[in-house]
CSV table of C-alpha atoms in Angstrom, one decimal:
chain,number,residue,atom,x,y,z
A,4,UNK,CA,-17.4,-32.8,-8.0
A,5,UNK,CA,-20.5,-30.9,-7.9
A,6,UNK,CA,-24.0,-32.8,-7.8
A,7,UNK,CA,-24.4,-33.2,-12.1
A,8,UNK,CA,-21.0,-34.6,-11.8
A,9,UNK,CA,-18.9,-32.2,-13.4
A,10,UNK,CA,-16.5,-29.5,-11.7
A,11,UNK,CA,-17.3,-26.4,-9.6
A,12,UNK,CA,-15.6,-23.4,-10.7
A,13,UNK,CA,-15.2,-20.4,-8.8
A,14,UNK,CA,-14.4,-16.9,-11.3
A,15,UNK,CA,-12.6,-14.3,-9.0
A,16,UNK,CA,-12.4,-11.1,-10.4
A,17,UNK,CA,-15.9,-11.3,-11.6
A,18,UNK,CA,-16.3,-8.0,-12.8
A,19,UNK,CA,-13.5,-7.2,-14.5
A,20,UNK,CA,-13.0,-7.0,-18.0
A,21,UNK,CA,-11.8,-11.0,-18.6
A,22,UNK,CA,-14.1,-12.3,-15.5
A,23,UNK,CA,-17.3,-10.9,-18.0
A,24,UNK,CA,-16.2,-12.1,-21.3
A,25,UNK,CA,-15.5,-15.9,-19.4
A,26,UNK,CA,-19.0,-15.4,-17.8
A,27,UNK,CA,-20.6,-14.1,-21.5
A,28,UNK,CA,-19.0,-17.1,-22.9
A,29,UNK,CA,-19.5,-20.2,-20.7
A,30,UNK,CA,-23.0,-21.8,-21.7
A,31,UNK,CA,-21.9,-21.6,-24.9
A,32,UNK,CA,-18.0,-23.3,-24.3
A,33,UNK,CA,-18.2,-25.1,-20.8
A,34,UNK,CA,-18.8,-29.1,-20.2
A,35,UNK,CA,-21.5,-30.4,-19.6
A,36,UNK,CA,-22.1,-30.3,-15.5
A,37,UNK,CA,-19.2,-27.6,-14.8
A,38,UNK,CA,-20.8,-24.9,-12.4
A,39,UNK,CA,-19.6,-21.4,-12.3
A,40,UNK,CA,-19.8,-19.6,-9.4
A,41,UNK,CA,-18.8,-16.0,-10.2
A,42,UNK,CA,-18.1,-13.6,-7.5
A,43,UNK,CA,-16.9,-9.9,-7.7
A,44,UNK,CA,-15.7,-7.1,-5.6
A,45,UNK,CA,-19.1,-6.7,-4.3
A,46,UNK,CA,-19.8,-9.9,-2.5
A,47,UNK,CA,-16.9,-10.8,-1.1
A,48,UNK,CA,-13.3,-8.8,-0.4
A,49,UNK,CA,-10.2,-11.1,-1.2
A,50,UNK,CA,-8.0,-8.8,0.5
A,51,UNK,CA,-9.5,-9.7,3.7
A,52,UNK,CA,-8.3,-13.6,4.3
A,53,UNK,CA,-10.7,-14.5,6.7
A,54,UNK,CA,-14.0,-13.3,4.3
A,55,UNK,CA,-11.9,-15.2,1.9
A,56,UNK,CA,-11.4,-18.5,3.4
A,57,UNK,CA,-15.4,-18.2,4.6
A,58,UNK,CA,-15.8,-18.0,0.8
A,59,UNK,CA,-14.0,-21.3,-0.1
A,60,UNK,CA,-16.1,-23.0,2.3
A,61,UNK,CA,-19.5,-21.5,1.2
A,62,UNK,CA,-18.5,-21.8,-2.5
A,63,UNK,CA,-15.9,-26.1,-2.0
A,64,UNK,CA,-15.0,-25.6,-6.1
A,65,UNK,CA,-13.1,-27.9,-7.5
A,66,UNK,CA,-11.6,-25.5,-9.4
A,67,UNK,CA,-10.4,-21.5,-8.8
A,68,UNK,CA,-10.1,-19.2,-11.9
A,69,UNK,CA,-8.4,-16.3,-10.3
A,70,UNK,CA,-8.8,-12.9,-12.3
A,71,UNK,CA,-9.1,-11.2,-9.7
A,72,UNK,CA,-6.5,-8.2,-9.4
A,73,UNK,CA,-6.0,-4.0,-8.6
A,74,UNK,CA,-5.5,-3.2,-12.5
A,75,UNK,CA,-4.3,0.5,-14.2
A,76,UNK,CA,-2.8,2.1,-16.7
A,77,UNK,CA,0.5,3.3,-16.9
A,78,UNK,CA,-0.2,6.2,-15.0
A,79,UNK,CA,-1.7,4.7,-12.0
A,80,UNK,CA,1.2,2.1,-12.3
A,81,UNK,CA,3.8,4.5,-12.0
A,82,UNK,CA,1.9,7.3,-9.5
A,83,UNK,CA,1.5,3.6,-7.2
A,84,UNK,CA,3.8,1.2,-7.7
A,85,UNK,CA,3.7,0.4,-3.3
A,86,UNK,CA,-0.2,0.3,-3.2
A,87,UNK,CA,-0.1,-2.0,-6.8
A,88,UNK,CA,2.6,-4.2,-4.9
A,89,UNK,CA,0.5,-4.9,-1.7
A,90,UNK,CA,-3.4,-4.9,-2.8
A,91,UNK,CA,-2.2,-7.1,-5.0
A,92,UNK,CA,0.4,-9.5,-3.6
A,93,UNK,CA,-2.4,-9.8,-0.1
A,94,UNK,CA,-5.0,-10.7,-3.0
A,95,UNK,CA,-3.4,-13.4,-4.4
A,96,UNK,CA,-1.6,-14.2,-0.9
A,97,UNK,CA,-5.4,-15.0,0.2
A,98,UNK,CA,-7.2,-16.6,-2.2
A,99,UNK,CA,-4.7,-18.5,-2.7
A,100,UNK,CA,-3.4,-20.1,0.6
A,101,UNK,CA,-7.5,-20.2,1.3
A,102,UNK,CA,-8.0,-22.5,-1.9
A,103,UNK,CA,-3.8,-24.5,-0.8
A,104,UNK,CA,-5.5,-25.4,3.0
A,105,UNK,CA,-8.6,-26.1,1.6
A,106,UNK,CA,-8.0,-28.7,-1.1
A,107,UNK,CA,-8.8,-27.1,-4.4
A,108,UNK,CA,-6.4,-29.0,-6.3
A,109,UNK,CA,-7.3,-26.8,-9.9
A,110,UNK,CA,-6.2,-23.3,-9.7
A,111,UNK,CA,-6.0,-21.8,-13.0
A,112,UNK,CA,-4.3,-18.0,-12.2
A,113,UNK,CA,-3.6,-15.3,-14.5
A,114,UNK,CA,-0.6,-12.9,-14.8
A,115,UNK,CA,0.9,-10.1,-16.8
A,116,UNK,CA,3.1,-9.8,-19.1
A,117,UNK,CA,4.6,-7.1,-16.7
A,118,UNK,CA,6.3,-9.6,-15.5
A,119,UNK,CA,8.8,-10.1,-18.4
A,120,UNK,CA,11.6,-7.9,-18.1
A,121,UNK,CA,12.0,-4.5,-20.3
A,122,UNK,CA,14.2,-4.0,-23.0
A,123,UNK,CA,13.9,-8.0,-23.5
A,124,UNK,CA,14.4,-10.0,-26.8
A,125,UNK,CA,11.5,-10.6,-28.4
A,126,UNK,CA,9.0,-12.1,-28.3
A,127,UNK,CA,9.8,-12.9,-25.3
A,128,UNK,CA,9.3,-17.1,-24.0
A,129,UNK,CA,7.9,-18.2,-20.5
A,130,UNK,CA,11.8,-18.5,-19.1
A,131,UNK,CA,12.5,-15.1,-19.8
A,132,UNK,CA,10.7,-13.9,-16.2
A,133,UNK,CA,13.2,-13.4,-13.8
A,134,UNK,CA,15.2,-13.1,-16.8
A,135,UNK,CA,16.0,-9.4,-16.1
A,136,UNK,CA,15.1,-5.6,-14.8
A,137,UNK,CA,11.6,-4.9,-14.1
A,138,UNK,CA,10.3,-1.7,-16.2
A,139,UNK,CA,9.7,0.9,-13.2
A,140,UNK,CA,6.2,2.3,-14.3
A,141,UNK,CA,4.9,-1.1,-13.3
A,142,UNK,CA,7.6,-3.3,-11.2
A,143,UNK,CA,5.3,-2.9,-8.0
A,144,UNK,CA,2.5,-5.0,-10.1
A,145,UNK,CA,4.7,-7.0,-11.8
A,146,UNK,CA,6.2,-8.3,-8.8
A,147,UNK,CA,3.1,-9.1,-6.6
A,148,UNK,CA,2.2,-10.8,-9.9
A,149,UNK,CA,5.5,-12.6,-10.1
A,150,UNK,CA,5.1,-13.5,-6.9
A,151,UNK,CA,1.7,-15.2,-7.4
A,152,UNK,CA,3.2,-17.3,-10.6
A,153,UNK,CA,6.2,-18.6,-8.4
A,154,UNK,CA,3.2,-20.2,-5.6
A,155,UNK,CA,1.7,-22.1,-8.2
A,156,UNK,CA,4.7,-23.2,-10.0
A,157,UNK,CA,6.3,-24.2,-6.5
A,158,UNK,CA,3.0,-25.5,-5.1
A,159,UNK,CA,2.2,-28.4,-8.1
A,160,UNK,CA,5.4,-28.7,-8.1
A,161,UNK,CA,6.2,-30.0,-4.1
A,162,UNK,CA,2.4,-31.0,-4.0
A,163,UNK,CA,1.0,-32.2,-7.2
A,164,UNK,CA,-1.6,-30.6,-7.3
A,165,UNK,CA,-2.9,-28.9,-10.5
A,166,UNK,CA,-1.9,-24.8,-10.7
A,167,UNK,CA,-1.2,-22.8,-13.6
A,168,UNK,CA,-0.5,-19.9,-15.1
A,169,UNK,CA,-1.5,-18.4,-18.1
A,170,UNK,CA,0.3,-14.7,-18.7
A,171,UNK,CA,-1.7,-12.5,-21.4
A,172,UNK,CA,-0.9,-10.3,-23.4
A,173,UNK,CA,-2.9,-6.8,-22.4
A,174,UNK,CA,-6.3,-7.6,-22.8
A,175,UNK,CA,-8.9,-5.3,-24.7
A,176,UNK,CA,-13.0,-5.5,-25.7
A,177,UNK,CA,-16.7,-5.2,-24.3
A,178,UNK,CA,-15.9,-4.7,-20.7
A,179,UNK,CA,-12.9,-2.8,-20.3
A,180,UNK,CA,-12.6,0.8,-18.2
A,181,UNK,CA,-12.5,3.6,-19.8
A,182,UNK,CA,-11.5,6.1,-17.0
A,183,UNK,CA,-8.6,8.6,-17.5
A,184,UNK,CA,-5.5,7.8,-16.0
A,185,UNK,CA,-7.3,4.3,-15.0
A,186,UNK,CA,-7.8,3.1,-19.1
A,187,UNK,CA,-5.3,0.5,-20.6
A,188,UNK,CA,-3.6,1.9,-23.9
A,189,UNK,CA,-6.5,0.6,-26.2
A,190,UNK,CA,-9.2,1.9,-23.8
A,191,UNK,CA,-8.4,5.0,-23.5
A,192,UNK,CA,-7.4,6.0,-27.1
A,193,UNK,CA,-10.8,5.4,-27.7
A,194,UNK,CA,-12.0,7.2,-25.1
A,195,UNK,CA,-10.2,9.9,-26.2
A,196,UNK,CA,-10.8,9.9,-29.8
A,197,UNK,CA,-14.3,9.8,-28.9
A,198,UNK,CA,-14.3,13.1,-26.7
A,199,UNK,CA,-12.1,14.7,-29.5
A,200,UNK,CA,-15.3,13.8,-32.0
A,201,UNK,CA,-18.0,14.9,-29.5
A,202,UNK,CA,-15.7,18.2,-28.4
A,203,UNK,CA,-15.1,19.5,-32.2
A,204,UNK,CA,-10.9,18.8,-31.5
A,205,UNK,CA,-8.7,19.3,-34.0
A,206,UNK,CA,-5.8,16.6,-32.3
A,207,UNK,CA,-5.7,13.9,-30.3
A,208,UNK,CA,-2.9,13.6,-27.8
A,209,UNK,CA,-0.4,10.9,-27.5
A,210,UNK,CA,1.8,9.9,-24.5
A,211,UNK,CA,5.4,10.0,-25.9
A,212,UNK,CA,7.1,10.3,-29.8
A,213,UNK,CA,4.0,6.8,-30.8
A,214,UNK,CA,7.1,4.6,-31.1
A,215,UNK,CA,6.8,2.4,-28.6
A,216,UNK,CA,5.1,-1.3,-29.5
A,217,UNK,CA,3.0,-3.2,-27.5
A,218,UNK,CA,0.5,-6.7,-28.1
A,219,UNK,CA,-3.0,-6.5,-27.3
A,220,UNK,CA,-6.0,-9.4,-27.1
A,221,UNK,CA,-9.4,-9.3,-27.8
A,222,UNK,CA,-10.6,-10.4,-24.5
A,223,UNK,CA,-13.1,-12.9,-25.4
A,224,UNK,CA,-10.5,-14.8,-27.6
A,225,UNK,CA,-8.4,-15.5,-24.5
A,226,UNK,CA,-11.9,-16.7,-22.7
A,227,UNK,CA,-12.5,-18.8,-25.1
A,228,UNK,CA,-8.9,-20.8,-24.7
A,229,UNK,CA,-9.5,-20.2,-21.1
A,230,UNK,CA,-13.0,-22.4,-20.3
A,231,UNK,CA,-11.7,-24.6,-23.1
A,232,UNK,CA,-8.8,-25.2,-21.6
A,233,UNK,CA,-9.8,-26.0,-18.0
A,234,UNK,CA,-9.9,-29.5,-18.9
A,235,UNK,CA,-6.4,-30.2,-19.6
A,236,UNK,CA,-5.1,-28.2,-16.7
A,237,UNK,CA,-2.8,-31.1,-15.4
A,238,UNK,CA,-1.2,-31.4,-19.6
A,239,UNK,CA,-0.6,-27.4,-19.2
A,240,UNK,CA,3.1,-26.3,-18.5
A,241,UNK,CA,3.7,-24.5,-15.9
A,242,UNK,CA,3.3,-20.9,-17.8
A,243,UNK,CA,2.2,-20.5,-20.6
A,244,UNK,CA,1.6,-17.3,-23.2
A,245,UNK,CA,-0.8,-16.6,-25.0
A,246,UNK,CA,-0.9,-13.6,-26.9
A,247,UNK,CA,-2.0,-12.1,-30.3
A,248,UNK,CA,1.6,-12.7,-32.3
A,249,UNK,CA,1.2,-9.3,-33.2
A,250,UNK,CA,1.7,-5.9,-31.7
A,251,UNK,CA,0.9,-2.1,-33.3
A,252,UNK,CA,2.8,0.9,-32.0
A,253,UNK,CA,1.4,3.8,-30.2
A,254,UNK,CA,0.3,6.0,-32.2
A,255,UNK,CA,-0.8,2.5,-34.8
A,256,UNK,CA,-3.4,2.6,-32.1
A,257,UNK,CA,-4.9,6.2,-32.0
A,258,UNK,CA,-4.9,5.8,-35.9
A,259,UNK,CA,-7.0,2.7,-35.6
A,260,UNK,CA,-9.2,4.9,-32.3
A,261,UNK,CA,-9.5,7.2,-35.3
A,262,UNK,CA,-10.5,5.6,-37.8
A,263,UNK,CA,-13.5,3.3,-34.5
A,264,UNK,CA,-14.6,6.3,-34.0
A,265,UNK,CA,-14.9,9.6,-36.8
A,266,UNK,CA,-11.9,11.4,-35.4
A,267,UNK,CA,-10.4,13.1,-37.8
A,268,UNK,CA,-7.9,15.0,-37.4
A,269,UNK,CA,-3.9,14.9,-36.7
A,270,UNK,CA,-1.9,13.1,-33.7
A,271,UNK,CA,-0.3,15.5,-31.0
A,272,UNK,CA,2.7,13.8,-29.5
A,273,UNK,CA,3.4,14.0,-26.4
A,274,UNK,CA,7.8,13.5,-25.9
A,275,UNK,CA,7.3,14.8,-21.8
A,276,UNK,CA,5.1,12.0,-21.5
A,277,UNK,CA,6.6,8.1,-19.9
A,278,UNK,CA,6.1,5.6,-21.7
A,279,UNK,CA,7.5,2.1,-20.6
A,280,UNK,CA,8.7,-0.4,-22.4
A,281,UNK,CA,9.6,0.1,-25.8
A,282,UNK,CA,8.0,-3.1,-27.1
A,283,UNK,CA,7.2,-6.3,-25.5
A,284,UNK,CA,5.9,-8.8,-27.9
A,285,UNK,CA,5.6,-12.2,-26.8
A,286,UNK,CA,5.8,-16.1,-28.1
A,287,UNK,CA,2.9,-18.2,-27.1
A,288,UNK,CA,4.3,-20.7,-29.5
A,289,UNK,CA,3.7,-23.2,-26.3
A,290,UNK,CA,-0.3,-22.2,-26.4
A,291,UNK,CA,-0.8,-24.1,-29.5
A,292,UNK,CA,-1.2,-27.6,-29.5
A,293,UNK,CA,-3.2,-26.4,-26.2
A,294,UNK,CA,-5.9,-24.8,-29.3
A,295,UNK,CA,-4.6,-21.3,-28.1
A,296,UNK,CA,-5.4,-19.2,-32.1
A,297,UNK,CA,-6.9,-15.8,-31.1
A,298,UNK,CA,-9.6,-15.4,-33.9
A,299,UNK,CA,-10.4,-11.0,-33.5
A,300,UNK,CA,-8.0,-8.8,-35.6
A,301,UNK,CA,-7.5,-5.4,-34.1
A,302,UNK,CA,-9.5,-2.5,-35.9
A,303,UNK,CA,-12.5,-5.3,-35.8
A,304,UNK,CA,-11.7,-5.6,-31.9
A,305,UNK,CA,-11.3,-2.2,-31.6
A,306,UNK,CA,-14.5,-1.4,-33.0
A,307,UNK,CA,-16.0,-3.8,-30.6
A,308,UNK,CA,-14.8,-1.9,-28.0
A,309,UNK,CA,-15.9,1.5,-29.1
A,310,UNK,CA,-19.8,-0.2,-29.7
A,311,UNK,CA,-19.5,-1.2,-25.4
A,312,UNK,CA,-18.4,1.9,-25.3
A,313,UNK,CA,-20.9,3.7,-26.7
A,314,UNK,CA,-23.7,1.6,-25.1
A,315,UNK,CA,-22.7,2.1,-21.9
A,316,UNK,CA,-21.9,5.7,-22.3
A,317,UNK,CA,-24.4,7.2,-23.7
């Protein structure tokens, strides 16, 4: 407990999209007395083992929310599978081991839907992790997240701490990364549509034939749940899916981006580009009794994400 009698919550990845959303929603939803300590890359390099241990000693958190990760879109992941594996393993190993060694009894670890097998049954349930081969375009990142999630489950079962794993679907919203090559599907579609509008282009490029389906959750919906569930970590199952519960095709996301940005041209499909898994829809039924009920429809969320893009890219 901190001086006010509440939790001291260390938030890693504070500069990322989810980290920013948690900070944005914290004053509205946090329990009285709880204190949030956001830490981004500029504050501490979690790839540095000694600095990570120092950070835990300085903050002395009762709870860690671990959002920090090296992330990227399909092109970035496919181009550096080994780098995504090692960079994320290093960060997770340093942070999780330091937290346990220094007596932190509560950790909320943010996993990824990439942890699930490719071409598996739909919707995916929590027991499907490690049930089949991974999608090769992002297997490095997926393996690192599986390792981090596995540590949380094992140490909780063996040593009585409450280290829990949330597995969100793909996220989008304010604070997203819109940079070419790094952006995920929704942000990439919005940025491409905006460029097409401003340049007067008549076509909007789409990787693949547009039929692959993806589930995206508005980031503030996840942040709200994350903050509310901190009081119930001990009650959560070891691993919990938190997705929107509905998916859309890649072509649909580009059509929504066109609507939001005012693009009136046509979609141009490039079937030579990689598309990843054909479908990746999760079941979040286990999370519903804990209050999981994402409220933001995709078009509304994409309009909010685009407004954020315009504000940050005038």
